Amino acid sequence: MVALLPQQVLITTPRGQASIPVTSERGAAAVAAVLLSGPLGLALSLDGSTIRARLAGSEFEFDLGAPFVGYAGTAYPLVGAPYVARDTVFLPLHWLSDYVPHLLAGRYRWNPWLARLDEMAAPAAPPPPTPAVVVAPAVVPPPVPNPMTGLRLSHTIVVDPGHGGVDPGNPGMHFPRGVAEKDITLGIGRLLRAELLRRGLTVVLTRATDTLIDLANRPLYCRADCDLFVSIHVNAMPPGKRQGQVNGVETYFLSDAKTEDQKRVAQMENDALRFDATGTVEGPLAYILRDLQLNEYLRESARLADLVQGRVAAVHPGGDRGVQQGPFLVLAAARRPAVLVETGFATHKEDGAFLTSAMGQRKIVNAIADGIVAYLLEFERKLAVGGPGR
Ligand SMILES: [Zn+2]
């Protein structure tokens, strides 16, 4: 894989700015902690294998070699682990780019495109209260949870039925005549919208009819007012002796493909690029690789994939093929947790029948919706810990 890590991060503060080199010698991007002490005012202590980093009056705790950061009694997963090299502590860039802005809400802002961390000016001290004025209590009562889901906040989900229009997706060997992947993904997508609406969530479909949307444009539906992105697809095995045997469901999140099967599926789904008027392979692929390094939503996507996969696998007649990772263009541009569900194999007889049946589609849709709600419940619990800054 081409290394497109940021070479450095720029840290800007009201006291000045500094450029800190990023290293990827251990795979994941990391920064030397000692360099952060200058511009950020990070105070470090190393006690055995425990690293404590104090920043803006808050303490983060790391353990050498462990891909987690502790904050206010909670352990958060990290891409990469802290390590010591050349007598220097290196901390994962993920901590700086994701957790510092989120957990120290309002103090820092991360710009993934410029690899820049901005420290906000401290807010001006409030004027002293005037004793004569009666001030309304500042405590806002927590919103009442939705009785069906237990969710307290409103959430918007973007559902993306794969392919469409001149791009049929896979031809659907065990689907009825004239039915292709694009029809099944649209059917499941529309049912999923209805189910999520029923549960009180807001839903945007990238397509509600048989039309083609450029791959690179699909994630644009998931911007400011969007909590997560789910793309729906149907898998297929190429001709050969495994073709009719492989079955089951798998859920992907964006990463570099590790296995031949993962590469095959990513290639198949990215193949819709052929139909994109503007789609040059070089641009989008470079985009994916750049995005991989900076995607702060990678871990969240992995968790969402895990919850969705578990629910769907439990009701699927085929095997549980697990959470997978691949460089999917459709996931690359989403600035939110994003997953792609391969709901079964059109090249497998039983999977094909399941995917085309009303009962099968209903089971898949309920299971995906269960996974999404479970993820959002976790997300709301984390917000309660991390403050309102996300
Ligand atoms: Zn597909």
Tab-separated table of N, CA and C in Angstrom, residues 165-281:
chain	number	residue	atom	x	y	z
A	165	GLY	N	-29.968	1.708	-11.929
A	165	GLY	CA	-29.951	2.214	-13.297
A	165	GLY	C	-29.165	1.301	-14.226
A	166	VAL	N	-28.219	1.884	-14.979
A	166	VAL	CA	-27.446	1.075	-15.939
A	166	VAL	C	-26.467	0.122	-15.253
A	167	ASP	N	-26.270	0.290	-13.960
A	167	ASP	CA	-25.389	-0.614	-13.205
A	167	ASP	C	-26.251	-1.616	-12.438
A	168	PRO	N	-26.390	-2.850	-12.945
A	168	PRO	CA	-27.283	-3.813	-12.283
A	168	PRO	C	-26.656	-4.457	-11.051
A	169	GLY	N	-25.342	-4.255	-10.836
A	169	GLY	CA	-24.668	-5.031	-9.799
A	169	GLY	C	-24.488	-6.447	-10.308
A	170	ASN	N	-24.436	-7.412	-9.412
A	170	ASN	CA	-24.244	-8.779	-9.903
A	170	ASN	C	-25.566	-9.310	-10.463
A	171	PRO	N	-25.473	-10.173	-11.504
A	171	PRO	CA	-26.686	-10.527	-12.258
A	171	PRO	C	-27.675	-11.399	-11.488
A	172	GLY	N	-27.275	-11.945	-10.349
A	172	GLY	CA	-28.250	-12.673	-9.531
A	172	GLY	C	-28.574	-14.053	-10.067
A	173	MET	N	-27.564	-14.911	-10.056
A	173	MET	CA	-27.711	-16.256	-10.633
A	173	MET	C	-28.932	-17.005	-10.094
A	174	HIS	N	-29.172	-16.910	-8.788
A	174	HIS	CA	-30.310	-17.640	-8.209
A	174	HIS	C	-31.487	-16.717	-7.871
A	175	PHE	N	-31.544	-15.583	-8.554
A	175	PHE	CA	-32.716	-14.719	-8.441
A	175	PHE	C	-33.663	-15.055	-9.596
A	176	PRO	N	-34.960	-14.710	-9.460
A	176	PRO	CA	-35.879	-14.921	-10.588
A	176	PRO	C	-35.388	-14.143	-11.815
A	177	ARG	N	-35.804	-14.588	-12.960
A	177	ARG	CA	-35.406	-13.967	-14.216
A	177	ARG	C	-35.693	-12.455	-14.196
A	178	GLY	N	-34.727	-11.658	-14.636
A	178	GLY	CA	-34.934	-10.207	-14.705
A	178	GLY	C	-34.648	-9.478	-13.400
A	179	VAL	N	-34.341	-10.212	-12.339
A	179	VAL	CA	-34.019	-9.574	-11.058
A	179	VAL	C	-32.502	-9.600	-10.868
A	180	ALA	N	-31.927	-8.438	-10.579
A	180	ALA	CA	-30.483	-8.345	-10.354
A	180	ALA	C	-30.227	-7.772	-8.964
A	181	GLU	N	-28.940	-7.677	-8.620
A	181	GLU	CA	-28.571	-7.156	-7.295
A	181	GLU	C	-29.226	-5.808	-7.003
A	182	LYS	N	-29.242	-4.910	-8.024
A	182	LYS	CA	-29.770	-3.552	-7.794
A	182	LYS	C	-31.227	-3.568	-7.324
A	183	ASP	N	-31.983	-4.597	-7.736
A	183	ASP	CA	-33.393	-4.686	-7.338
A	183	ASP	C	-33.522	-5.135	-5.881
A	184	ILE	N	-32.696	-6.095	-5.505
A	184	ILE	CA	-32.736	-6.595	-4.124
A	184	ILE	C	-32.264	-5.502	-3.164
A	185	THR	N	-31.180	-4.803	-3.531
A	185	THR	CA	-30.665	-3.764	-2.624
A	185	THR	C	-31.696	-2.638	-2.464
A	186	LEU	N	-32.409	-2.332	-3.535
A	186	LEU	CA	-33.439	-1.285	-3.446
A	186	LEU	C	-34.600	-1.749	-2.560
A	187	GLY	N	-35.009	-2.998	-2.743
A	187	GLY	CA	-36.095	-3.547	-1.917
A	187	GLY	C	-35.738	-3.525	-0.441
A	188	ILE	N	-34.542	-4.016	-0.125
A	188	ILE	CA	-34.103	-4.045	1.274
A	188	ILE	C	-33.927	-2.619	1.795
A	189	GLY	N	-33.364	-1.735	0.977
A	189	GLY	CA	-33.152	-0.346	1.395
A	189	GLY	C	-34.451	0.357	1.744
A	190	ARG	N	-35.469	0.137	0.925
A	190	ARG	CA	-36.756	0.800	1.193
A	190	ARG	C	-37.421	0.230	2.439
A	191	LEU	N	-37.338	-1.082	2.615
A	191	LEU	CA	-37.882	-1.692	3.832
A	191	LEU	C	-37.132	-1.202	5.073
A	192	LEU	N	-35.815	-1.054	4.912
A	192	LEU	CA	-35.001	-0.597	6.056
A	192	LEU	C	-35.382	0.832	6.431
A	193	ARG	N	-35.617	1.656	5.423
A	193	ARG	CA	-36.067	3.016	5.721
A	193	ARG	C	-37.361	2.978	6.536
A	194	ALA	N	-38.323	2.177	6.067
A	194	ALA	CA	-39.621	2.106	6.758
A	194	ALA	C	-39.442	1.627	8.198
A	195	GLU	N	-38.580	0.636	8.382
A	195	GLU	CA	-38.390	0.070	9.730
A	195	GLU	C	-37.723	1.088	10.662
A	196	LEU	N	-36.712	1.802	10.146
A	196	LEU	CA	-36.018	2.786	10.988
A	196	LEU	C	-36.941	3.966	11.313
A	197	LEU	N	-37.773	4.360	10.346
A	197	LEU	CA	-38.753	5.432	10.599
A	197	LEU	C	-39.714	4.999	11.697
A	198	ARG	N	-40.145	3.728	11.612
A	198	ARG	CA	-41.072	3.190	12.615
A	198	ARG	C	-40.459	3.285	14.008
A	199	ARG	N	-39.133	3.160	14.067
A	199	ARG	CA	-38.449	3.214	15.367
A	199	ARG	C	-38.075	4.651	15.774
A	200	GLY	N	-38.577	5.621	15.023
A	200	GLY	CA	-38.385	7.022	15.422
A	200	GLY	C	-37.098	7.657	14.935
A	201	LEU	N	-36.399	7.004	13.999
A	201	LEU	CA	-35.160	7.578	13.465
A	201	LEU	C	-35.467	8.339	12.179
A	202	THR	N	-34.579	9.245	11.813
A	202	THR	CA	-34.704	9.958	10.544
A	202	THR	C	-33.857	9.213	9.511
A	203	VAL	N	-34.411	9.045	8.294
A	203	VAL	CA	-33.712	8.242	7.287
A	203	VAL	C	-33.641	8.987	5.961
A	204	VAL	N	-32.481	8.927	5.342
A	204	VAL	CA	-32.314	9.443	3.988
A	204	VAL	C	-31.883	8.269	3.110
A	205	LEU	N	-32.572	8.061	1.995
A	205	LEU	CA	-32.158	7.048	1.025
A	205	LEU	C	-31.328	7.729	-0.052
A	206	THR	N	-30.201	7.105	-0.450
A	206	THR	CA	-29.421	7.704	-1.538
A	206	THR	C	-30.157	7.543	-2.862
A	207	ARG	N	-30.953	6.468	-2.974
A	207	ARG	CA	-31.821	6.336	-4.149
A	207	ARG	C	-33.078	5.584	-3.723
A	208	ALA	N	-34.232	6.057	-4.203
A	208	ALA	CA	-35.496	5.412	-3.880
A	208	ALA	C	-36.079	4.757	-5.121
A	209	THR	N	-35.382	4.894	-6.247
A	209	THR	CA	-35.853	4.308	-7.509
A	209	THR	C	-34.678	3.620	-8.191
A	210	ASP	N	-34.957	3.077	-9.384
A	210	ASP	CA	-33.925	2.374	-10.147
A	210	ASP	C	-33.069	3.378	-10.913
A	211	THR	N	-32.207	4.060	-10.204
A	211	THR	CA	-31.378	5.074	-10.831
A	211	THR	C	-29.948	4.925	-10.348
A	212	LEU	N	-28.992	5.388	-11.123
A	212	LEU	CA	-27.583	5.251	-10.735
A	212	LEU	C	-27.078	6.537	-10.132
A	213	ILE	N	-26.443	6.411	-8.981
A	213	ILE	CA	-25.783	7.551	-8.348
A	213	ILE	C	-24.301	7.253	-8.323
A	214	ASP	N	-23.486	8.203	-8.711
A	214	ASP	CA	-22.040	7.984	-8.705
A	214	ASP	C	-21.582	7.546	-7.315
A	215	LEU	N	-20.692	6.562	-7.309
A	215	LEU	CA	-20.195	6.042	-6.029
A	215	LEU	C	-19.690	7.152	-5.129
A	216	ALA	N	-18.929	8.057	-5.726
A	216	ALA	CA	-18.304	9.101	-4.915
A	216	ALA	C	-19.338	10.074	-4.365
A	217	ASN	N	-20.523	10.125	-4.980
A	217	ASN	CA	-21.539	11.059	-4.502
A	217	ASN	C	-22.409	10.466	-3.398
A	218	ARG	N	-22.439	9.135	-3.299
A	218	ARG	CA	-23.335	8.513	-2.310
A	218	ARG	C	-23.046	8.980	-0.880
A	219	PRO	N	-21.754	8.981	-0.472
A	219	PRO	CA	-21.500	9.385	0.919
A	219	PRO	C	-21.809	10.848	1.185
A	220	LEU	N	-21.948	11.667	0.116
A	220	LEU	CA	-22.225	13.086	0.331
A	220	LEU	C	-23.594	13.285	0.969
A	221	TYR	N	-24.419	12.249	0.891
A	221	TYR	CA	-25.709	12.308	1.583
A	221	TYR	C	-25.505	12.294	3.096
A	222	CYS	N	-24.343	11.835	3.512
A	222	CYS	CA	-24.063	11.718	4.941
A	222	CYS	C	-23.071	12.790	5.339
A	223	ARG	N	-23.570	13.985	5.605
A	223	ARG	CA	-22.693	15.080	6.025
A	223	ARG	C	-23.120	15.581	7.393
A	224	ALA	N	-23.366	16.858	7.502
A	224	ALA	CA	-23.580	17.443	8.829
A	224	ALA	C	-24.696	16.746	9.591
A	225	ASP	N	-25.818	16.545	8.927
A	225	ASP	CA	-26.983	16.027	9.640
A	225	ASP	C	-27.108	14.529	9.403
A	226	CYS	N	-26.114	13.772	9.811
A	226	CYS	CA	-26.102	12.332	9.559
A	226	CYS	C	-25.264	11.667	10.634
A	227	ASP	N	-25.759	10.569	11.165
A	227	ASP	CA	-25.012	9.869	12.215
A	227	ASP	C	-24.286	8.642	11.699
A	228	LEU	N	-24.861	7.988	10.705
A	228	LEU	CA	-24.141	6.852	10.133
A	228	LEU	C	-24.664	6.492	8.753
A	229	PHE	N	-23.844	5.726	8.047
A	229	PHE	CA	-24.077	5.417	6.638
A	229	PHE	C	-24.044	3.894	6.478
A	230	VAL	N	-25.112	3.350	5.870
A	230	VAL	CA	-25.177	1.896	5.657
A	230	VAL	C	-25.435	1.628	4.178
A	231	SER	N	-24.508	0.933	3.523
A	231	SER	CA	-24.678	0.583	2.120
A	231	SER	C	-25.083	-0.891	2.032
A	232	ILE	N	-26.091	-1.170	1.194
A	232	ILE	CA	-26.647	-2.525	1.094
A	232	ILE	C	-26.228	-3.158	-0.236
A	233	HIS	N	-25.705	-4.381	-0.165
A	233	HIS	CA	-25.254	-5.077	-1.376
A	233	HIS	C	-25.567	-6.567	-1.304
A	234	VAL	N	-25.395	-7.235	-2.456
A	234	VAL	CA	-25.518	-8.690	-2.527
A	234	VAL	C	-24.215	-9.228	-3.111
A	235	ASN	N	-23.686	-10.246	-2.489
A	235	ASN	CA	-22.399	-10.815	-2.865
A	235	ASN	C	-22.549	-11.812	-4.011
A	236	ALA	N	-21.448	-12.143	-4.666
A	236	ALA	CA	-21.451	-13.182	-5.701
A	236	ALA	C	-20.068	-13.794	-5.778
A	237	MET	N	-20.006	-15.114	-5.989
A	237	MET	CA	-18.724	-15.781	-6.199
A	237	MET	C	-18.480	-15.883	-7.692
A	238	PRO	N	-17.221	-15.720	-8.116
A	238	PRO	CA	-16.912	-15.890	-9.540
A	238	PRO	C	-17.061	-17.365	-9.934
A	239	PRO	N	-17.205	-17.650	-11.256
A	239	PRO	CA	-17.329	-19.040	-11.697
A	239	PRO	C	-16.146	-19.871	-11.185
A	240	GLY	N	-16.434	-21.138	-10.845
A	240	GLY	CA	-15.402	-22.012	-10.282
A	240	GLY	C	-16.069	-22.977	-9.335
A	241	LYS	N	-15.289	-23.859	-8.726
A	241	LYS	CA	-15.964	-24.889	-7.937
A	241	LYS	C	-16.505	-24.376	-6.600
A	242	ARG	N	-16.031	-23.196	-6.142
A	242	ARG	CA	-16.599	-22.631	-4.905
A	242	ARG	C	-17.882	-21.845	-5.175
A	243	GLN	N	-18.181	-21.626	-6.469
A	243	GLN	CA	-19.239	-20.658	-6.775
A	243	GLN	C	-20.564	-20.963	-6.087
A	244	GLY	N	-21.019	-22.215	-6.184
A	244	GLY	CA	-22.328	-22.535	-5.632
A	244	GLY	C	-22.303	-22.898	-4.156
A	245	GLN	N	-21.095	-22.911	-3.558
A	245	GLN	CA	-20.980	-23.413	-2.182
A	245	GLN	C	-20.921	-22.300	-1.145
A	246	VAL	N	-20.318	-21.184	-1.511
A	246	VAL	CA	-20.093	-20.130	-0.514
A	246	VAL	C	-21.400	-19.380	-0.254
A	247	ASN	N	-21.735	-19.194	1.001
A	247	ASN	CA	-22.966	-18.489	1.356
A	247	ASN	C	-22.757	-17.690	2.642
A	248	GLY	N	-23.760	-16.895	2.978
A	248	GLY	CA	-23.704	-16.179	4.252
A	248	GLY	C	-23.561	-14.681	4.095
A	249	VAL	N	-23.531	-14.020	5.258
A	249	VAL	CA	-23.533	-12.562	5.307
A	249	VAL	C	-22.180	-12.065	5.821
A	250	GLU	N	-21.738	-10.927	5.314
A	250	GLU	CA	-20.548	-10.284	5.854
A	250	GLU	C	-20.743	-8.765	5.824
A	251	THR	N	-20.125	-8.087	6.795
A	251	THR	CA	-20.255	-6.634	6.905
A	251	THR	C	-18.868	-6.017	6.848
A	252	TYR	N	-18.727	-5.039	5.982
A	252	TYR	CA	-17.437	-4.405	5.747
A	252	TYR	C	-17.375	-3.014	6.352
A	253	PHE	N	-16.186	-2.664	6.823
A	253	PHE	CA	-15.921	-1.243	7.066
A	253	PHE	C	-14.666	-0.884	6.279
A	254	LEU	N	-14.453	0.390	6.125
A	254	LEU	CA	-13.375	0.861	5.253
A	254	LEU	C	-12.011	0.583	5.846
A	255	SER	N	-11.196	-0.127	5.109
A	255	SER	CA	-9.809	-0.316	5.495
A	255	SER	C	-9.094	-0.896	4.296
A	256	ASP	N	-7.832	-1.227	4.472
A	256	ASP	CA	-7.104	-1.882	3.402
A	256	ASP	C	-7.528	-3.356	3.377
A	257	ALA	N	-7.777	-3.922	2.183
A	257	ALA	CA	-8.161	-5.330	2.088
A	257	ALA	C	-6.999	-6.209	2.536
A	258	LYS	N	-7.300	-7.220	3.363
A	258	LYS	CA	-6.241	-8.091	3.880
A	258	LYS	C	-6.229	-9.447	3.159
A	259	THR	N	-7.377	-9.913	2.685
A	259	THR	CA	-7.440	-11.242	2.083
A	259	THR	C	-7.890	-11.145	0.626
A	260	GLU	N	-7.706	-12.240	-0.108
A	260	GLU	CA	-8.117	-12.275	-1.508
A	260	GLU	C	-9.623	-12.053	-1.638
A	261	ASP	N	-10.392	-12.684	-0.744
A	261	ASP	CA	-11.850	-12.528	-0.795
A	261	ASP	C	-12.254	-11.069	-0.568
A	262	GLN	N	-11.593	-10.413	0.377
A	262	GLN	CA	-11.910	-9.007	0.645
A	262	GLN	C	-11.576	-8.153	-0.569
A	263	LYS	N	-10.447	-8.453	-1.230
A	263	LYS	CA	-10.059	-7.692	-2.424
A	263	LYS	C	-11.083	-7.888	-3.532
A	264	ARG	N	-11.551	-9.150	-3.668
A	264	ARG	CA	-12.518	-9.460	-4.717
A	264	ARG	C	-13.807	-8.650	-4.510
A	265	VAL	N	-14.295	-8.626	-3.272
A	265	VAL	CA	-15.562	-7.923	-3.016
A	265	VAL	C	-15.394	-6.417	-3.229
A	266	ALA	N	-14.268	-5.858	-2.754
A	266	ALA	CA	-14.044	-4.417	-2.931
A	266	ALA	C	-13.970	-4.072	-4.420
A	267	GLN	N	-13.266	-4.929	-5.174
A	267	GLN	CA	-13.127	-4.683	-6.610
A	267	GLN	C	-14.502	-4.721	-7.298
A	268	MET	N	-15.309	-5.706	-6.890
A	268	MET	CA	-16.639	-5.882	-7.479
A	268	MET	C	-17.513	-4.659	-7.215
A	269	GLU	N	-17.482	-4.165	-5.973
A	269	GLU	CA	-18.358	-3.044	-5.630
A	269	GLU	C	-17.820	-1.721	-6.169
A	270	ASN	N	-16.501	-1.606	-6.288
A	270	ASN	CA	-15.938	-0.385	-6.860
A	270	ASN	C	-16.087	-0.364	-8.380
A	271	ASP	N	-16.442	-1.512	-8.944
A	271	ASP	CA	-16.532	-1.647	-10.389
A	271	ASP	C	-17.593	-0.722	-10.992
A	272	ALA	N	-18.529	-0.253	-10.175
A	272	ALA	CA	-19.552	0.681	-10.667
A	272	ALA	C	-18.906	1.965	-11.175
A	273	LEU	N	-17.635	2.176	-10.817
A	273	LEU	CA	-16.870	3.301	-11.351
A	273	LEU	C	-16.939	3.373	-12.870
A	274	ARG	N	-17.036	2.183	-13.510
A	274	ARG	CA	-17.137	2.112	-14.960
A	274	ARG	C	-18.285	2.975	-15.471
A	275	PHE	N	-19.326	3.065	-14.650
A	275	PHE	CA	-20.539	3.751	-15.090
A	275	PHE	C	-20.517	5.231	-14.731
A	276	ASP	N	-19.529	5.632	-13.914
A	276	ASP	CA	-19.469	7.027	-13.497
A	276	ASP	C	-18.836	7.856	-14.605
A	277	ALA	N	-19.538	8.897	-14.996
A	277	ALA	CA	-19.022	9.749	-16.075
A	277	ALA	C	-17.683	10.358	-15.678
A	278	THR	N	-17.560	10.709	-14.401
A	278	THR	CA	-16.367	11.427	-13.961
A	278	THR	C	-15.329	10.512	-13.327
A	279	GLY	N	-15.676	9.240	-13.151
A	279	GLY	CA	-14.854	8.375	-12.313
A	279	GLY	C	-13.555	7.925	-12.951
A	280	THR	N	-12.467	8.516	-12.556
A	280	THR	CA	-11.175	7.972	-12.939
A	280	THR	C	-10.684	7.187	-11.744
A	281	VAL	N	-10.075	6.059	-12.018
A	281	VAL	CA	-9.680	5.187	-10.916
A	281	VAL	C	-8.613	5.836	-10.052
